[in-house]
Coordinates of C-alpha atoms and ligand atoms in Angstrom, one line a residue:
Chain A
X210 CA 131.2 101.8 136.8
X211 CA 129.3 99.0 135.9
X212 CA 126.9 99.3 133.2
X213 CA 128.6 103.2 132.5
X214 CA 131.8 103.3 131.9
X215 CA 131.0 101.0 129.2
X216 CA 129.0 102.6 127.7
X217 CA 131.6 106.5 127.4
X218 CA 133.7 104.0 126.4
X219 CA 135.5 107.0 123.4
X220 CA 136.7 104.2 120.8
X221 CA 133.7 103.5 120.8
X222 CA 131.6 106.5 120.1
X223 CA 134.2 107.7 117.4
X224 CA 133.5 104.4 115.2
X225 CA 129.1 105.3 115.7
X226 CA 130.2 108.5 114.8
X227 CA 132.5 107.0 111.2
X228 CA 129.2 104.3 110.5
X229 CA 126.7 108.1 111.9
X230 CA 128.5 109.6 108.9
X231 CA 128.6 106.9 106.6
X232 CA 124.6 106.3 106.6
X233 CA 123.6 109.9 106.4
X234 CA 123.1 111.1 103.3
X235 CA 120.6 114.1 103.6
X236 CA 120.2 116.8 106.5
X237 CA 117.8 115.3 109.3
X238 CA 115.9 116.8 112.4
X239 CA 115.8 114.8 115.1
X240 CA 114.4 115.8 118.8
X241 CA 115.6 114.3 122.4
X242 CA 113.0 114.5 124.6
X243 CA 114.3 114.0 127.6
X244 CA 116.5 116.6 129.6
X245 CA 118.8 114.2 130.5
X246 CA 119.2 113.4 126.9
X247 CA 119.6 117.0 126.4
X248 CA 122.0 117.6 128.8
X249 CA 124.6 114.1 127.7
X250 CA 124.5 116.0 125.0
X251 CA 125.5 119.3 125.0
X252 CA 127.8 118.2 127.7
X253 CA 130.1 115.7 125.4
X254 CA 129.5 118.3 122.3
X255 CA 127.6 115.3 120.8
X256 CA 125.8 117.9 118.4
X257 CA 128.8 119.6 118.0
X258 CA 130.1 115.9 116.1
X259 CA 127.3 115.2 113.9
X260 CA 127.6 114.7 109.8
X261 CA 126.7 118.0 108.9
X262 CA 123.0 118.5 108.4
X263 CA 121.8 116.9 111.3
X264 CA 120.0 119.1 114.1
X265 CA 119.4 118.1 117.3
X266 CA 116.5 119.9 118.1
X267 CA 116.3 119.7 122.5
X268 CA 112.4 118.8 123.5
X269 CA 110.2 119.7 126.6
X270 CA 111.3 117.3 128.7
X271 CA 112.9 118.5 131.5
X272 CA 110.4 118.6 134.9
X273 CA 111.8 121.7 136.3
X274 CA 111.2 123.6 133.1
X275 CA 107.3 122.2 132.4
X276 CA 106.1 122.9 135.5
X277 CA 103.8 125.2 135.6
X278 CA 104.1 129.1 137.1
X279 CA 100.9 128.6 139.6
X280 CA 102.5 125.6 140.1
X281 CA 105.8 127.3 142.1
X282 CA 103.3 130.3 143.2
X283 CA 101.2 127.6 145.0
X284 CA 103.7 125.7 146.5
X285 CA 105.3 129.1 147.8
X286 CA 102.0 130.1 149.0
X287 CA 101.4 127.1 151.6
X288 CA 105.0 126.9 152.2
X289 CA 105.4 130.3 153.8
X290 CA 102.6 129.0 156.2
X291 CA 104.1 128.8 159.5
X292 CA 102.6 125.5 160.3
X293 CA 104.0 123.1 157.3
X294 CA 106.7 121.6 156.6
X295 CA 107.2 121.8 152.6
X296 CA 108.8 118.9 150.9
X297 CA 110.5 118.7 147.9
X298 CA 113.5 117.3 145.3
X299 CA 115.9 119.8 144.9
X300 CA 116.6 121.0 141.9
X301 CA 113.0 122.4 142.5
X302 CA 114.1 125.1 144.9
X303 CA 115.3 127.8 142.5
X304 CA 112.9 127.6 140.3
X305 CA 111.9 131.1 139.6
X306 CA 108.5 131.7 140.9
X307 CA 106.2 134.9 140.0
X308 CA 108.2 136.7 143.7
X309 CA 110.8 133.8 144.4
X310 CA 112.2 131.1 145.0
X311 CA 111.7 127.9 147.7
X312 CA 115.0 127.9 148.6
X313 CA 114.0 132.6 149.1
X314 CA 111.4 131.5 151.2
X315 CA 114.0 128.9 152.8
X316 CA 116.4 131.6 153.7
X317 CA 113.2 133.7 155.3
X318 CA 112.6 130.9 157.5
X319 CA 110.4 128.5 156.4
X320 CA 110.2 124.6 156.7
X321 CA 111.8 124.0 153.7
X322 CA 113.4 119.9 153.4
X323 CA 115.5 119.0 150.3
X324 CA 114.3 115.0 149.9
X325 CA 116.0 112.4 148.0
X326 CA 112.8 110.4 147.5
X327 CA 109.1 111.7 148.5
X328 CA 109.0 108.3 150.6
X329 CA 111.4 110.8 153.1
X330 CA 108.9 113.2 153.2
X331 CA 106.0 110.6 154.5
X332 CA 108.9 109.8 156.7
X333 CA 108.9 113.1 158.2
X334 CA 105.3 113.1 158.4
X335 CA 104.6 110.2 160.4
X336 CA 107.8 111.5 163.0
X337 CA 106.3 115.6 163.3
X338 CA 102.7 114.7 164.0
X339 CA 101.8 117.9 164.6
X340 CA 102.5 119.5 161.5
X341 CA 101.8 119.1 158.2
X342 CA 103.5 117.6 155.5
X343 CA 103.6 118.2 151.8
X344 CA 105.8 116.7 149.2
X345 CA 105.7 118.9 145.6
X346 CA 104.8 115.4 143.5
X347 CA 106.3 116.9 139.9
X348 CA 108.0 115.2 137.3
X349 CA 107.6 112.7 134.1
X350 CA 106.1 108.7 134.2
X351 CA 109.5 108.3 135.8
X352 CA 108.5 109.9 139.3
X353 CA 105.0 109.0 139.3
X354 CA 105.3 105.5 140.8
X355 CA 107.6 106.7 143.3
X356 CA 104.8 109.8 144.8
X357 CA 101.8 106.8 144.0
X358 CA 103.7 104.9 146.6
X359 CA 104.7 107.5 148.7
X360 CA 100.5 108.6 148.9
X361 CA 99.9 104.8 149.3
X362 CA 102.1 103.7 152.1
X363 CA 100.9 107.6 153.9
X364 CA 96.9 105.6 153.1
X365 CA 98.0 102.7 154.6
X366 CA 100.2 103.7 157.5
X367 CA 97.7 105.9 158.8
X368 CA 99.8 109.4 158.0
X369 CA 97.3 111.8 157.3
X370 CA 99.2 114.5 157.5
X371 CA 100.9 114.6 154.2
X372 CA 99.7 115.6 151.3
X373 CA 100.8 116.1 147.9
X374 CA 100.9 119.5 145.3
X375 CA 100.8 117.7 142.1
X376 CA 102.2 118.7 138.5
X377 CA 102.2 115.2 136.8
X378 CA 102.9 115.7 133.5
X379 CA 103.5 112.9 130.2
X380 CA 105.5 112.4 127.4
X381 CA 103.4 111.1 124.5
X382 CA 100.7 113.5 124.4
X383 CA 103.6 116.2 124.4
X384 CA 105.5 114.1 121.4
X385 CA 101.5 114.1 120.2
X386 CA 101.0 118.1 120.7
X387 CA 104.7 119.1 118.6
X388 CA 103.9 117.4 115.9
X389 CA 100.3 118.9 115.8
X390 CA 102.4 122.5 114.9
X391 CA 101.7 123.3 112.0
X392 CA 105.3 124.1 111.3
X393 CA 107.3 121.3 113.3
X394 CA 110.7 120.5 112.2
X395 CA 111.0 117.1 114.0
X396 CA 111.3 114.4 112.4
X397 CA 112.4 111.7 114.0
X398 CA 112.4 111.4 118.0
X399 CA 114.2 109.7 120.8
X400 CA 111.7 108.1 123.1
X401 CA 113.1 108.7 127.0
X402 CA 114.1 105.3 128.3
X403 CA 113.6 105.4 131.6
X404 CA 109.8 107.1 131.0
X405 CA 109.6 103.9 128.4
X406 CA 111.6 101.6 131.3
X407 CA 108.1 102.1 133.7
X408 CA 105.0 103.3 130.5
X409 CA 107.0 100.9 128.0
X410 CA 106.1 101.7 124.5
X411 CA 103.2 100.9 123.4
X412 CA 101.3 104.0 123.3
X413 CA 104.1 105.3 121.0
X414 CA 103.2 103.1 118.6
X415 CA 99.9 104.6 116.9
X416 CA 102.1 108.5 117.3
X417 CA 105.5 107.3 114.5
X418 CA 102.0 105.8 112.1
X419 CA 100.4 108.5 112.5
X420 CA 102.7 110.9 112.2
X421 CA 105.0 108.7 110.4
X422 CA 107.8 109.6 112.9
X423 CA 110.7 107.1 113.6
X424 CA 111.2 106.8 117.4
X425 CA 113.4 105.2 119.4
X426 CA 113.6 104.6 122.7
X427 CA 117.4 105.7 123.9
X428 CA 119.2 105.9 127.6
X429 CA 121.2 108.7 129.1
X430 CA 124.7 107.2 128.1
X431 CA 127.2 109.4 125.3
X432 CA 126.4 105.9 123.1
X433 CA 123.5 105.1 124.5
X434 CA 122.2 108.8 122.4
X435 CA 124.9 108.3 119.4
X436 CA 123.3 104.6 118.6
X437 CA 119.9 105.9 119.3
X438 CA 120.7 109.3 116.5
X439 CA 121.9 106.1 114.4
X440 CA 118.4 103.6 114.9
X441 CA 116.5 107.1 114.0
X442 CA 119.3 108.2 110.5
X443 CA 118.8 104.8 109.2
X444 CA 115.3 104.9 109.8
X445 CA 115.2 108.4 108.1
X446 CA 116.9 107.0 105.4
X447 CA 115.5 104.1 104.8
X448 CA 112.1 105.6 104.9
X449 CA 110.6 104.1 107.5
X450 CA 109.0 105.7 111.2
X451 CA 108.2 102.3 113.4
X452 CA 109.6 102.4 117.4
X453 CA 112.9 100.9 117.8
X454 CA 114.3 100.1 121.6
X455 CA 118.0 100.9 121.7
X456 CA 117.9 101.0 125.4
X457 CA 116.9 97.2 125.9
X458 CA 119.1 96.6 129.1
X459 CA 116.2 98.4 130.5
X460 CA 113.8 98.5 128.3
X461 CA 110.8 96.1 128.4
X462 CA 107.6 96.7 126.0
X463 CA 105.4 96.5 128.4
X464 CA 107.4 98.0 130.4
X465 CA 106.7 97.6 134.4
X466 CA 103.7 96.2 134.9
X467 CA 103.6 97.5 138.7
X468 CA 104.6 100.9 138.5
X469 CA 101.4 100.8 136.4
X470 CA 99.3 99.7 138.8
X471 CA 100.1 102.1 141.2
X472 CA 100.2 104.9 139.1
X473 CA 97.2 104.1 138.0
X474 CA 95.8 103.2 140.9
X475 CA 96.4 107.5 143.1
X476 CA 96.7 109.0 139.6
X477 CA 94.1 109.9 136.7
X478 CA 94.8 111.3 133.7
X479 CA 93.8 115.6 133.4
X480 CA 94.9 118.1 131.2
X481 CA 98.0 120.0 131.9
X482 CA 99.2 123.3 131.5
X483 CA 102.8 122.7 130.4
X484 CA 105.2 125.8 131.6
X485 CA 106.2 127.7 128.7
X486 CA 104.0 125.5 126.5
X487 CA 100.8 126.3 127.6
X488 CA 97.4 123.7 128.1
X489 CA 97.8 120.0 126.0
X490 CA 94.9 118.0 126.8
X491 CA 95.1 115.1 128.8
X492 CA 98.5 115.4 128.8
X493 CA 98.8 115.9 133.2
X494 CA 98.1 113.1 136.9
X495 CA 96.5 114.2 138.9
X496 CA 94.9 112.3 141.9
X497 CA 92.2 109.9 141.4
X498 CA 88.9 110.6 143.6
X499 CA 90.0 108.1 145.8
X500 CA 92.5 109.7 146.8
X501 CA 91.6 113.1 146.6
X502 CA 92.2 114.2 150.1
X503 CA 95.3 113.7 149.8
X504 CA 95.5 117.3 147.6
X505 CA 97.3 120.3 148.9
X506 CA 95.5 122.6 147.1
X507 CA 92.0 121.4 149.1
X508 CA 93.8 121.0 152.3
X509 CA 94.9 124.8 152.0
X510 CA 92.7 126.4 149.5
X511 CA 95.3 128.8 147.6
X512 CA 93.0 128.8 144.9
X513 CA 94.0 132.0 142.7
X514 CA 96.8 132.8 142.5
X515 CA 98.3 135.7 140.3
X516 CA 101.7 134.5 137.9
X517 CA 103.4 136.9 136.3
X518 CA 106.9 135.5 133.7
X519 CA 109.3 137.4 132.9
X520 CA 108.8 139.1 130.6
X521 CA 112.8 138.7 128.8
X522 CA 112.0 135.1 129.1
X523 CA 112.0 132.8 125.3
X524 CA 111.8 129.2 127.5
X525 CA 108.7 128.5 125.5
X526 CA 110.4 128.6 122.5
X527 CA 113.0 127.2 123.5
X528 CA 110.9 124.0 124.2
X529 CA 109.6 124.4 121.4
X530 CA 112.8 123.6 119.7
X531 CA 111.6 127.1 117.6
X532 CA 115.0 128.8 118.9
X533 CA 117.9 128.1 121.3
X534 CA 119.1 129.6 124.1
X535 CA 122.3 131.7 122.6
X536 CA 118.7 133.5 120.5
X537 CA 117.6 135.1 124.0
X538 CA 119.2 138.7 125.0
X539 CA 118.7 137.3 128.7
X540 CA 120.7 134.8 128.0
X541 CA 124.4 134.8 129.6
X542 CA 123.8 138.3 130.6
X543 CA 120.5 138.5 133.2
X544 CA 119.5 135.4 133.5
X545 CA 122.5 132.9 134.6
X546 CA 122.6 129.4 136.5
X547 CA 123.1 131.3 139.8
X548 CA 120.0 134.0 138.4
X549 CA 117.8 132.4 136.4
X550 CA 115.2 134.1 134.9
X551 CA 113.4 131.2 133.4
X552 CA 112.5 127.4 134.6
X553 CA 115.3 125.5 131.8
X554 CA 118.0 127.7 133.4
X555 CA 117.8 126.2 136.7
X556 CA 118.1 122.7 136.4
X557 CA 120.6 120.8 134.2
X558 CA 118.5 119.3 132.4
X559 CA 117.1 122.5 131.6
X560 CA 118.5 123.6 127.8
X561 CA 119.2 126.8 128.8
X562 CA 121.7 125.5 131.5
X563 CA 123.4 122.6 129.7
X564 CA 124.4 125.5 127.1
X565 CA 125.6 127.5 129.7
X566 CA 127.4 125.3 131.7
X567 CA 129.1 124.1 128.4
X568 CA 130.0 127.9 128.4
X569 CA 128.2 127.5 124.4
X570 CA 127.9 131.5 123.1
X571 CA 129.2 133.3 126.5
X572 CA 132.9 135.5 126.1
X573 CA 135.0 133.4 128.1
Chain B
X210 CA 115.4 114.7 140.3
X211 CA 115.2 113.5 136.3
X212 CA 118.2 111.3 136.6
X213 CA 118.1 107.8 136.9
X214 CA 121.4 105.4 137.7
X215 CA 121.7 101.8 137.5
X216 CA 122.7 99.9 140.6
X217 CA 123.9 96.3 142.1
X218 CA 121.1 95.2 144.9
X219 CA 123.5 94.1 147.8
X220 CA 121.0 93.4 150.6
X221 CA 117.3 93.2 151.3
X222 CA 115.0 94.4 154.1
X223 CA 112.7 93.2 155.7
X224 CA 109.9 95.7 155.4
X225 CA 106.7 97.0 154.3
X226 CA 107.2 98.2 151.1
X227 CA 110.2 96.2 149.8
X228 CA 113.5 98.1 150.2
X229 CA 117.1 97.0 149.2
X230 CA 120.4 98.4 150.0
X231 CA 121.8 99.7 146.9
X232 CA 125.6 100.0 146.1
X233 CA 126.2 102.5 143.3
X234 CA 130.0 102.3 143.1
X235 CA 130.9 102.7 146.3
X236 CA 127.8 104.4 147.8
X237 CA 125.1 102.9 149.4
X238 CA 121.3 103.8 149.5
X239 CA 117.7 102.4 150.8
X240 CA 116.4 101.9 147.5
X241 CA 112.4 101.1 147.3
X242 CA 112.1 97.3 145.2
X243 CA 108.2 97.7 145.0
X244 CA 108.1 98.1 141.6
X245 CA 111.1 95.6 140.9
X246 CA 110.6 92.4 143.4
X247 CA 112.0 89.7 140.8
X248 CA 115.0 91.5 141.8
X249 CA 117.3 90.6 144.6
X250 CA 121.5 90.6 146.1
X251 CA 123.6 91.0 142.4
X252 CA 121.0 91.9 140.5
X253 CA 122.4 95.7 138.8
X254 CA 118.2 98.0 139.4
X255 CA 118.3 101.8 137.6
X256 CA 116.6 103.4 140.5
X257 CA 115.3 106.8 139.6
X258 CA 114.1 109.2 143.1
X259 CA 114.8 106.8 145.3
X260 CA 111.9 103.3 143.8
X261 CA 114.0 100.6 141.2
X262 CA 111.9 100.5 138.2
X263 CA 113.7 98.4 135.8
X264 CA 116.0 95.5 136.5
X265 CA 119.5 96.3 134.0
X266 CA 118.6 92.5 131.1
X267 CA 122.6 91.4 131.3
X268 CA 123.2 89.6 128.7
X269 CA 121.1 92.5 126.6
X270 CA 123.6 95.0 128.3
X271 CA 126.4 92.7 126.8
X272 CA 124.4 91.7 123.5
X273 CA 124.7 95.7 122.8
X274 CA 128.2 95.9 123.5
X275 CA 129.2 93.0 121.1
X276 CA 127.5 95.0 118.4
X277 CA 129.3 98.4 119.2
X278 CA 132.5 96.5 119.6
X279 CA 132.2 94.6 116.6
X280 CA 132.3 98.3 114.8
X281 CA 134.7 98.7 111.9
X282 CA 136.7 101.7 113.7
X283 CA 137.3 104.2 111.2
X284 CA 140.5 105.0 112.0
X285 CA 141.8 101.8 112.0
X286 CA 139.8 100.8 109.0
X287 CA 142.1 104.4 107.1
X288 CA 145.5 103.6 108.5
X289 CA 144.7 99.5 107.1
X290 CA 145.4 98.2 110.2
Ligands
LIG220 S1 118.5 132.3 129.5 FE1 116.8 132.5 130.7 S2 115.4 134.4 130.0 FE2 116.6 133.3 128.0 S3 115.1 131.2 127.7 FE3 116.2 131.0 128.6 S4 116.6 130.4 130.9 FE4 114.4 132.3 130.1

């Protein structure tokens, strides 16, 4: 397919690898922030082909993985109500809450529906005026414009039986939090190309400057990742710390103005707790005052839920990049993609699932 | 939810918000074009959860590939061909 196949060409991948081997003279540690990039890197074994000493750390950029347990438990409480049609992206259905997941709830008769886009949830609300339709609005800056448009569209067309359970997260504050950790090993970042397609990369410029850390906006295909890694290594070797753009075909410096406008109208920045990582100031989005009427948490007053994580799961260390899934005692045993104990085992963008799908550390 | 893929716009519908039909290698789906007002039929867009978030710049795409194709091939170099 055009704009995919060309960026998977094995001959060009080999050239990029040769160039990387010729460029790297010292060991460097680079974090790819985005789970989609982790998926490609692990699946294609890119990290295993890099010059010795170039280490990739898999970052916290999987929305399925970092959505707080509290939100999953609230989703379960709301979805269990007989008057509710609960809608969600498919990959959230198997995220383990304190007791069970949305898929299990659906099997027991709850009306839980997978939608491809949040506009489908608005349509379901329009078609079912007697029911309350709730959409689980999670994700990074990539899904925020879609979720913003769903709220704007529901407001404009008077669909008032629609609401959203919001737990949006933002990438730059997470990068800052990682760099503020005293034992951080990250020396360069690959920034998520599609997050930057929406937001541009001006937010990253002060971060690169303050922490003297190269940040390369990178795409998702194997050649994109190899070129992004090469650009990061060149900066590290030269002692530069700039924001560079590998993903020129899709990302402009100022991003997508129309999408940013919608996000700013519907949402406001808020503190957010990341599953496995903990609270990060100003790292998420919540509904703005003007659209607070669409807040499912208020409509259904699911104030206090008591959450308990699996004691075996070391997801926090994995999301921070200090340990890998094969360090986890449950990995591949108690915890598999079919029986996930922690969120990183659920989505193919989660590091544990990416490792498991590639057969890493498993006796086959 | 987080994967974005490129597709080509093959049709436009007169709806609010602006919607188009996008072809993903034979699979056609409705896509919201509210955030790519400049995109028209024939353009490639990157689609996330049913929304086009970016127009693919065909000139830049060709440039990136040209740079990669101009890199020396390690094996060809070693064999002296
Ligand atoms: S393998 Fe499972 S239990 Fe272990 S860290 Fe990953 S998600 Fe948690």
